[in-house]
Amino acid sequence: MKIKHGYKIRNIAGENVIVAIGKLNVNLTKVISLNPTSVWLWEKLGNEEFDAVKISELLVSNYNVDRDTAIADAEAWISSLRKAELLEE
Amino acid sequence: MIYLTVACLTFGLKSSRETTLRKRMEHNYADFFTETDGNNTPIFIIDADSKITTKEQQPITVFNYSLAEDNACLKIYADRRILTIHHTASGNCFSIECGTVSENNITVYKSDLAAQSVAPPHNILDHLLLFALSMSGLHHNMLLIHASSTVYNDKAMMFLGESGTGKSTHSRMWLENISGTTLLNDDAPAVRLLSDGTVRTYGTPWSGKTPCYMNTSYPLEAFVRIKRAQYNRLTRQDTIHAFGAVLPSCLPTLQQDETTLDPLCNILSSILANVPVYVMECLPNGNAARVCCNGLFEYKQ
């Protein structure tokens, strides 16, 4: 899977957000807030393909976190992105 | 040349059929006709006698949407965008091209509004002018918002919501139940961030089905997103939810590519640093207006 093309992180009044505009219906506009770790992952991954293992490795190598926690966090992160329809599977 | 001033921004409409156009526009633009005295340079001029040619170049993005019975199509190219409205009743098309053409340092938008055998229908003329101003407004910290706006205590409130959620109804509840309330606009008021950091709401010639075309402005007190509920409750929104509540009420035509979405987000972000946003869950009754007013102004009946 990878992050859908065409989204970029915007700074809105001090918060990092993704603005996802509904293509056919303005009701579908979504604003997704990213915490600093998400911003870091988002920028690190860019256009690359990834899975939960790859993300957990990134987390382990950059944050003080054990492998099991990292896998759980990675899965939770992927599921949030999927829910926000920001993934290309 | 017809000069119009909306939200303190002046623009021109040039046509050999000026007299006919002016008469046609009288109904809702009368308060907005101005003369330039040389001091207020127009921010753009529409040349309404032009021909719009869609070259064989492929647009980067095409956005189709409906406008009551008519169909609109926005074609976005690298250096310009063309908005075309197909008038279902007559089969005619009316277009405007917003690009980078300028004469004597004034941006010129080409349009075929007055170049056809039939006069442009009111709703199409309105929509094309609104689009032109919304494009140019991005350079002047101005946004047109799909809202119903009332004034109370010399402050404007902007009620937001998708068509049919009850923006206009909520405005009417204020007018009928809170004395001293007046209507500023019922469909597309403008909002501007001024250089001193204040945010003002402006009446415009575009007010939907309610004939309320006021060339006046007030400081903006709050944005209030209206949601239908079985109770009346006003809730202040945090930054993210505030942005999410207001962005869908900005023009969809400015949200289809980054060239316009970027400045739109920047202006909105600065406005929201100065103006609170609320969600009003409400019934269509007088108490809804009182609850809203109490929350915004700590008003005692």
CSV table of C-alpha atoms in Angstrom, one decimal:
chain,number,residue,atom,x,y,z
A,1,MET,CA,0.0,0.0,0.0
A,2,LYS,CA,1.0,3.6,-0.3
A,3,ILE,CA,-0.3,7.1,0.5
A,4,LYS,CA,-2.7,8.4,-2.1
A,5,HIS,CA,-1.3,10.9,-4.6
A,6,GLY,CA,-2.2,14.6,-4.3
A,7,TYR,CA,-2.4,15.2,-0.6
A,8,LYS,CA,-0.1,17.5,1.2
A,9,ILE,CA,0.3,18.6,4.8
A,10,ARG,CA,-0.9,22.1,5.4
A,11,ASN,CA,-0.3,24.3,8.5
A,12,ILE,CA,-3.7,25.6,9.6
A,13,ALA,CA,-3.5,27.9,12.6
A,14,GLY,CA,-0.6,26.0,14.0
A,15,GLU,CA,-1.9,22.5,13.4
A,16,ASN,CA,-0.7,20.0,10.7
A,17,VAL,CA,-3.6,18.8,8.6
A,18,ILE,CA,-4.5,17.0,5.4
A,19,VAL,CA,-7.4,18.5,3.5
A,20,ALA,CA,-9.2,15.9,1.5
A,21,ILE,CA,-11.7,17.4,-0.9
A,22,GLY,CA,-14.6,15.3,-2.0
A,23,LYS,CA,-14.5,15.1,-5.8
A,24,LEU,CA,-18.2,15.0,-6.5
A,25,ASN,CA,-19.8,16.3,-3.4
A,26,VAL,CA,-18.6,19.1,-1.1
A,27,ASN,CA,-20.1,17.3,1.9
A,28,LEU,CA,-17.3,14.9,1.7
A,29,THR,CA,-14.6,17.4,2.5
A,30,LYS,CA,-12.4,16.0,5.3
A,31,VAL,CA,-9.8,17.6,7.5
A,32,ILE,CA,-7.5,15.1,9.1
A,33,SER,CA,-5.2,16.2,11.9
A,34,LEU,CA,-1.7,14.7,12.1
A,35,ASN,CA,0.4,14.5,15.2
A,36,PRO,CA,4.2,15.0,14.9
A,37,THR,CA,5.0,11.3,14.5
A,38,SER,CA,2.4,11.0,11.7
A,39,VAL,CA,3.9,14.0,10.0
A,40,TRP,CA,7.3,12.4,10.2
A,41,LEU,CA,6.0,9.1,8.9
A,42,TRP,CA,4.1,10.8,6.1
A,43,GLU,CA,7.1,12.7,4.9
A,44,LYS,CA,9.4,9.8,5.3
A,45,LEU,CA,7.1,7.5,3.2
A,46,GLY,CA,6.3,9.9,0.5
A,47,ASN,CA,5.5,7.9,-2.6
A,48,GLU,CA,6.9,4.6,-1.4
A,49,GLU,CA,5.1,1.3,-0.9
A,50,PHE,CA,4.9,0.3,2.7
A,51,ASP,CA,3.3,-2.2,5.1
A,52,ALA,CA,3.0,-2.5,8.9
A,53,VAL,CA,6.4,-4.1,9.2
A,54,LYS,CA,8.2,-1.3,7.4
A,55,ILE,CA,6.5,1.3,9.5
A,56,SER,CA,7.3,-0.5,12.7
A,57,GLU,CA,10.9,-0.6,11.6
A,58,LEU,CA,10.9,3.1,11.0
A,59,LEU,CA,9.3,3.6,14.4
A,60,VAL,CA,11.8,1.4,16.2
A,61,SER,CA,14.8,3.0,14.6
A,62,ASN,CA,13.7,6.6,15.5
A,63,TYR,CA,11.7,6.3,18.6
A,64,ASN,CA,12.3,4.7,21.9
A,65,VAL,CA,9.8,1.9,21.4
A,66,ASP,CA,9.9,-1.9,21.4
A,67,ARG,CA,9.0,-4.0,18.3
A,68,ASP,CA,5.6,-5.3,19.6
A,69,THR,CA,4.4,-1.8,20.5
A,70,ALA,CA,5.7,-0.5,17.2
A,71,ILE,CA,3.8,-3.2,15.2
A,72,ALA,CA,0.6,-2.3,17.1
A,73,ASP,CA,1.1,1.4,16.6
A,74,ALA,CA,1.9,0.8,12.9
A,75,GLU,CA,-1.3,-1.2,12.4
A,76,ALA,CA,-3.3,1.5,14.2
A,77,TRP,CA,-1.8,4.2,12.0
A,78,ILE,CA,-2.6,2.3,8.8
A,79,SER,CA,-6.1,1.7,10.0
A,80,SER,CA,-6.6,5.4,10.7
A,81,LEU,CA,-5.3,6.3,7.2
A,82,ARG,CA,-7.5,3.7,5.6
A,83,LYS,CA,-10.6,5.0,7.5
A,84,ALA,CA,-9.7,8.5,6.2
A,85,GLU,CA,-9.4,7.0,2.7
A,86,LEU,CA,-5.8,8.3,2.3
A,87,LEU,CA,-4.4,4.9,1.2
A,88,GLU,CA,-3.9,3.3,-2.2
A,89,GLU,CA,-4.0,-0.4,-1.6
B,1,MET,CA,-17.6,50.4,-18.6
B,2,ILE,CA,-19.8,49.3,-15.7
B,3,TYR,CA,-17.9,49.5,-12.4
B,4,LEU,CA,-19.0,47.5,-9.4
B,5,THR,CA,-17.7,47.6,-5.8
B,6,VAL,CA,-18.2,44.5,-3.7
B,7,ALA,CA,-16.5,44.0,-0.3
B,8,CYS,CA,-14.6,47.3,-1.0
B,9,LEU,CA,-13.1,45.7,-4.1
B,10,THR,CA,-13.9,47.4,-7.4
B,11,PHE,CA,-14.0,45.6,-10.7
B,12,GLY,CA,-15.2,46.5,-14.2
B,13,LEU,CA,-17.5,45.0,-16.8
B,14,LYS,CA,-16.8,46.1,-20.4
B,15,SER,CA,-19.3,45.6,-23.2
B,16,SER,CA,-20.7,47.4,-26.2
B,17,ARG,CA,-24.1,46.4,-24.7
B,18,GLU,CA,-23.4,48.3,-21.5
B,19,THR,CA,-26.9,50.0,-21.3
B,20,THR,CA,-28.7,46.7,-21.7
B,21,LEU,CA,-26.5,44.9,-19.2
B,22,ARG,CA,-26.8,47.7,-16.7
B,23,LYS,CA,-30.6,47.6,-16.9
B,24,ARG,CA,-30.5,43.8,-16.5
B,25,MET,CA,-28.3,44.1,-13.4
B,26,GLU,CA,-30.3,46.9,-11.8
B,27,HIS,CA,-32.4,44.5,-9.7
B,28,ASN,CA,-29.6,43.2,-7.5
B,29,TYR,CA,-26.5,45.3,-8.4
B,30,ALA,CA,-28.0,48.8,-8.0
B,31,ASP,CA,-26.3,49.4,-4.7
B,32,PHE,CA,-23.0,48.1,-6.0
B,33,PHE,CA,-22.6,50.3,-9.2
B,34,THR,CA,-19.8,52.8,-8.7
B,35,GLU,CA,-17.7,55.2,-10.7
B,36,THR,CA,-13.9,55.1,-10.5
B,37,ASP,CA,-12.4,58.5,-9.6
B,38,GLY,CA,-9.0,57.3,-10.6
B,39,ASN,CA,-8.1,56.5,-7.0
B,40,ASN,CA,-9.7,53.0,-6.8
B,41,THR,CA,-8.1,51.0,-9.6
B,42,PRO,CA,-10.3,48.0,-10.5
B,43,ILE,CA,-8.8,44.7,-9.4
B,44,PHE,CA,-9.9,43.2,-12.7
B,45,ILE,CA,-12.0,43.9,-15.8
B,46,ILE,CA,-14.3,41.5,-17.6
B,47,ASP,CA,-14.3,42.0,-21.3
B,48,ALA,CA,-17.9,40.6,-21.9
B,49,ASP,CA,-17.7,40.9,-25.7
B,50,SER,CA,-14.9,38.3,-26.1
B,51,LYS,CA,-15.0,34.9,-27.8
B,52,ILE,CA,-13.8,32.0,-25.6
B,53,THR,CA,-11.9,29.4,-27.5
B,54,THR,CA,-11.1,26.1,-25.9
B,55,LYS,CA,-7.9,25.2,-27.6
B,56,GLU,CA,-7.1,21.6,-28.3
B,57,GLN,CA,-5.0,21.5,-25.2
B,58,GLN,CA,-6.2,19.1,-22.5
B,59,PRO,CA,-7.2,20.6,-19.2
B,60,ILE,CA,-5.3,19.4,-16.1
B,61,THR,CA,-8.6,19.1,-14.2
B,62,VAL,CA,-12.3,19.2,-15.1
B,63,PHE,CA,-14.9,19.8,-12.5
B,64,ASN,CA,-18.6,19.4,-13.4
B,65,TYR,CA,-21.3,20.6,-11.1
B,66,SER,CA,-25.0,21.5,-11.3
B,67,LEU,CA,-26.4,25.0,-10.8
B,68,ALA,CA,-30.2,24.5,-10.3
B,69,GLU,CA,-31.4,23.4,-13.8
B,70,ASP,CA,-28.2,24.3,-15.5
B,71,ASN,CA,-24.8,22.6,-15.8
B,72,ALA,CA,-21.5,24.1,-15.0
B,73,CYS,CA,-18.1,22.9,-16.1
B,74,LEU,CA,-14.8,24.3,-14.8
B,75,LYS,CA,-11.7,23.5,-16.9
B,76,ILE,CA,-8.4,24.1,-15.2
B,77,TYR,CA,-5.3,24.7,-17.3
B,78,ALA,CA,-1.8,25.5,-16.2
B,79,ASP,CA,-2.2,29.3,-16.8
B,80,ARG,CA,-5.9,29.8,-16.9
B,81,ARG,CA,-9.3,28.4,-16.0
B,82,ILE,CA,-12.5,28.5,-18.0
B,83,LEU,CA,-15.9,28.3,-16.4
B,84,THR,CA,-18.7,27.4,-18.8
B,85,ILE,CA,-22.4,27.3,-17.9
B,86,HIS,CA,-24.8,25.5,-20.2
B,87,HIS,CA,-28.2,27.1,-20.0
B,88,THR,CA,-30.6,24.2,-20.3
B,89,ALA,CA,-33.7,26.2,-21.3
B,90,SER,CA,-32.1,27.9,-24.3
B,91,GLY,CA,-29.2,25.6,-25.1
B,92,ASN,CA,-26.7,28.5,-24.9
B,93,CYS,CA,-23.4,28.4,-23.2
B,94,PHE,CA,-21.8,31.3,-21.3
B,95,SER,CA,-18.2,31.3,-20.3
B,96,ILE,CA,-15.5,33.3,-18.5
B,97,GLU,CA,-11.8,32.8,-18.8
B,98,CYS,CA,-9.7,33.8,-15.8
B,99,GLY,CA,-6.0,33.8,-16.8
B,100,THR,CA,-3.0,36.0,-16.6
B,101,VAL,CA,-3.9,38.5,-19.4
B,102,SER,CA,-3.5,42.1,-18.4
B,103,GLU,CA,-3.8,45.5,-20.1
B,104,ASN,CA,-2.1,48.5,-18.4
B,105,ASN,CA,-1.4,46.4,-15.4
B,106,ILE,CA,-5.0,45.5,-14.9
B,107,THR,CA,-6.0,41.9,-15.1
B,108,VAL,CA,-8.5,41.2,-17.9
B,109,TYR,CA,-10.9,38.2,-17.8
B,110,LYS,CA,-12.4,37.3,-21.1
B,111,SER,CA,-16.1,36.4,-21.3
B,112,ASP,CA,-18.8,35.9,-23.9
B,113,LEU,CA,-21.6,37.0,-21.6
B,114,ALA,CA,-22.7,39.8,-23.9
B,115,ALA,CA,-21.4,38.4,-27.1
B,116,GLN,CA,-24.3,36.1,-27.8
B,117,SER,CA,-27.6,36.6,-29.6
B,118,VAL,CA,-29.5,36.3,-26.2
B,119,ALA,CA,-28.9,38.2,-23.0
B,120,PRO,CA,-27.4,36.1,-20.2
B,121,PRO,CA,-30.0,34.7,-17.7
B,122,HIS,CA,-29.7,36.4,-14.3
B,123,ASN,CA,-28.5,33.3,-12.4
B,124,ILE,CA,-25.7,32.7,-15.0
B,125,LEU,CA,-24.6,36.3,-15.0
B,126,ASP,CA,-24.5,36.3,-11.2
B,127,HIS,CA,-22.6,33.0,-11.0
B,128,LEU,CA,-19.9,34.1,-13.5
B,129,LEU,CA,-19.4,37.4,-11.8
B,130,LEU,CA,-19.2,35.7,-8.4
B,131,PHE,CA,-16.7,33.3,-9.8
B,132,ALA,CA,-14.5,36.1,-11.2
B,133,LEU,CA,-14.6,38.0,-7.9
B,134,SER,CA,-13.8,34.9,-5.9
B,135,MET,CA,-10.7,34.2,-8.1
B,136,SER,CA,-9.4,37.7,-7.8
B,137,GLY,CA,-10.4,37.9,-4.1
B,138,LEU,CA,-7.8,35.4,-3.3
B,139,HIS,CA,-5.2,38.1,-3.9
B,140,HIS,CA,-7.1,40.5,-1.5
B,141,ASN,CA,-7.7,38.3,1.5
B,142,MET,CA,-11.3,37.9,0.5
B,143,LEU,CA,-13.5,34.8,0.4
B,144,LEU,CA,-17.1,34.4,-0.6
B,145,ILE,CA,-18.9,32.0,1.8
B,146,HIS,CA,-22.0,30.0,1.2
B,147,ALA,CA,-23.9,31.3,4.2
B,148,SER,CA,-26.8,33.2,5.6
B,149,SER,CA,-25.6,36.3,7.6
B,150,THR,CA,-27.5,38.3,10.2
B,151,VAL,CA,-26.4,41.4,12.2
B,152,TYR,CA,-27.0,41.8,15.9
B,153,ASN,CA,-25.4,44.4,18.2
B,154,ASP,CA,-23.5,45.8,15.1
B,155,LYS,CA,-21.8,42.4,14.7
B,156,ALA,CA,-22.3,39.9,11.8
B,157,MET,CA,-22.8,36.2,12.3
B,158,MET,CA,-22.4,33.8,9.4
B,159,PHE,CA,-24.6,30.7,9.5
B,160,LEU,CA,-23.2,27.8,7.5
B,161,GLY,CA,-24.6,24.5,6.3
B,162,GLU,CA,-25.3,22.5,3.2
B,163,SER,CA,-28.3,23.5,1.2
B,164,GLY,CA,-31.5,22.5,3.0
B,165,THR,CA,-30.0,22.3,6.5
B,166,GLY,CA,-31.8,25.4,7.7
B,167,LYS,CA,-29.3,28.4,7.4
B,168,SER,CA,-32.0,30.7,6.2
B,169,THR,CA,-34.5,29.3,8.6
B,170,HIS,CA,-32.1,30.0,11.5
B,171,SER,CA,-31.6,33.5,10.3
B,172,ARG,CA,-35.4,33.9,10.2
B,173,MET,CA,-35.7,32.6,13.7
B,174,TRP,CA,-33.3,35.4,14.8
B,175,LEU,CA,-35.2,38.1,12.8
B,176,GLU,CA,-38.5,37.0,14.4
B,177,ASN,CA,-37.3,36.4,18.0
B,178,ILE,CA,-34.3,38.6,18.7
B,179,SER,CA,-35.2,42.2,18.5
B,180,GLY,CA,-32.5,44.4,16.8
B,181,THR,CA,-31.5,41.6,14.4
B,182,THR,CA,-31.3,42.4,10.6
B,183,LEU,CA,-30.4,40.3,7.6
B,184,LEU,CA,-27.2,41.1,5.8
B,185,ASN,CA,-27.2,38.4,3.1
B,186,ASP,CA,-28.9,35.1,2.6
B,187,ASP,CA,-26.6,33.1,0.3
B,188,ALA,CA,-23.1,34.4,-0.5
B,189,PRO,CA,-21.7,37.1,1.8
B,190,ALA,CA,-18.1,38.0,1.5
B,191,VAL,CA,-15.5,38.0,4.3
B,192,ARG,CA,-12.2,39.8,4.4
B,193,LEU,CA,-9.2,39.8,6.6
B,194,LEU,CA,-8.1,43.4,6.8
B,195,SER,CA,-4.5,44.6,7.3
B,196,ASP,CA,-5.2,45.5,11.0
B,197,GLY,CA,-6.2,41.9,11.7
B,198,THR,CA,-9.9,42.5,11.9
B,199,VAL,CA,-12.3,40.4,9.9
B,200,ARG,CA,-15.4,41.9,8.3
B,201,THR,CA,-18.5,40.4,6.6
B,202,TYR,CA,-19.9,42.2,3.5
B,203,GLY,CA,-23.3,42.1,1.9
B,204,THR,CA,-23.1,41.2,-1.8
B,205,PRO,CA,-25.4,41.3,-4.9
B,206,TRP,CA,-25.8,37.5,-4.5
B,207,SER,CA,-28.4,36.5,-1.9
B,208,GLY,CA,-30.1,33.4,-3.3
B,209,LYS,CA,-33.9,33.5,-3.1
B,210,THR,CA,-34.0,36.4,-0.6
B,211,PRO,CA,-33.8,39.8,-2.2
B,212,CYS,CA,-31.3,41.3,0.3
B,213,TYR,CA,-28.5,43.1,-1.6
B,214,MET,CA,-26.8,45.3,0.9
B,215,ASN,CA,-23.6,47.1,0.2
B,216,THR,CA,-22.6,47.4,3.9
B,217,SER,CA,-20.3,45.5,6.2
B,218,TYR,CA,-19.9,44.6,9.9
B,219,PRO,CA,-17.2,43.0,12.0
B,220,LEU,CA,-17.6,39.2,12.0
B,221,GLU,CA,-18.5,37.9,15.5
B,222,ALA,CA,-18.6,34.2,14.6
B,223,PHE,CA,-19.1,31.4,12.1
B,224,VAL,CA,-22.0,29.1,13.2
B,225,ARG,CA,-22.4,25.8,11.4
B,226,ILE,CA,-26.1,24.7,11.6
B,227,LYS,CA,-27.0,21.1,12.2
B,228,ARG,CA,-30.5,19.7,12.6
B,229,ALA,CA,-31.2,18.1,15.9
B,230,GLN,CA,-34.0,17.4,18.4
B,231,TYR,CA,-32.6,20.0,20.8
B,232,ASN,CA,-30.8,23.4,20.8
B,233,ARG,CA,-27.2,23.4,21.7
B,234,LEU,CA,-24.3,25.7,20.8
B,235,THR,CA,-20.7,24.3,21.0
B,236,ARG,CA,-17.4,26.1,20.3
B,237,GLN,CA,-15.1,24.2,18.0
B,238,ASP,CA,-11.3,23.7,18.3
B,239,THR,CA,-9.0,24.7,15.5
B,240,ILE,CA,-9.2,21.6,13.4
B,241,HIS,CA,-13.0,21.3,13.7
B,242,ALA,CA,-13.3,25.0,13.1
B,243,PHE,CA,-11.4,24.6,9.8
B,244,GLY,CA,-13.4,21.5,8.9
B,245,ALA,CA,-16.7,23.4,9.6
B,246,VAL,CA,-15.9,26.4,7.5
B,247,LEU,CA,-14.0,25.0,4.5
B,248,PRO,CA,-16.9,23.1,3.0
B,249,SER,CA,-18.8,26.4,2.8
B,250,CYS,CA,-16.1,28.0,0.6
B,251,LEU,CA,-16.6,27.8,-3.1
B,252,PRO,CA,-16.0,24.3,-4.5
B,253,THR,CA,-14.6,25.8,-7.7
B,254,LEU,CA,-11.6,27.1,-5.7
B,255,GLN,CA,-11.0,23.7,-4.1
B,256,GLN,CA,-10.2,21.6,-7.2
B,257,ASP,CA,-6.5,22.3,-7.5
B,258,GLU,CA,-3.7,23.7,-5.4
B,259,THR,CA,-3.3,27.0,-7.3
B,260,THR,CA,-6.5,28.2,-5.6
B,261,LEU,CA,-6.8,25.8,-2.7
B,262,ASP,CA,-3.4,27.0,-1.2
B,263,PRO,CA,-4.3,30.7,-1.0
B,264,LEU,CA,-7.9,29.8,0.1
B,265,CYS,CA,-6.5,27.7,3.0
B,266,ASN,CA,-4.0,30.4,4.0
B,267,ILE,CA,-6.7,33.1,4.1
B,268,LEU,CA,-9.1,30.9,6.0
B,269,SER,CA,-6.4,29.9,8.5
B,270,SER,CA,-5.6,33.6,9.2
B,271,ILE,CA,-9.3,34.4,9.5
B,272,LEU,CA,-9.9,31.6,12.0
B,273,ALA,CA,-7.0,32.8,14.1
B,274,ASN,CA,-9.3,35.8,14.8
B,275,VAL,CA,-12.9,34.5,14.6
B,276,PRO,CA,-14.5,31.7,16.7
B,277,VAL,CA,-16.4,28.9,15.1
B,278,TYR,CA,-19.4,27.2,16.7
B,279,VAL,CA,-21.7,24.3,15.8
B,280,MET,CA,-25.4,25.0,16.5
B,281,GLU,CA,-27.4,21.8,16.8
B,282,CYS,CA,-30.9,23.0,16.6
B,283,LEU,CA,-34.6,22.8,15.9
B,284,PRO,CA,-36.3,25.2,13.5
B,285,ASN,CA,-37.8,27.3,16.4
B,286,GLY,CA,-37.5,30.6,18.2
B,287,ASN,CA,-35.7,29.0,21.1
B,288,ALA,CA,-32.9,28.0,18.8
B,289,ALA,CA,-32.2,31.7,18.1
B,290,ARG,CA,-32.3,32.6,21.8
B,291,VAL,CA,-29.9,29.7,22.7
B,292,CYS,CA,-27.5,30.8,19.9
B,293,CYS,CA,-27.7,34.4,20.9
B,294,ASN,CA,-27.2,33.7,24.6
B,295,GLY,CA,-24.2,31.6,23.8
B,296,LEU,CA,-22.6,34.2,21.4
B,297,PHE,CA,-23.5,37.4,23.3
B,298,GLU,CA,-24.5,36.2,26.8
B,299,TYR,CA,-27.7,38.0,26.0
B,300,LYS,CA,-30.4,38.2,28.6
B,301,GLN,CA,-34.0,38.2,27.4
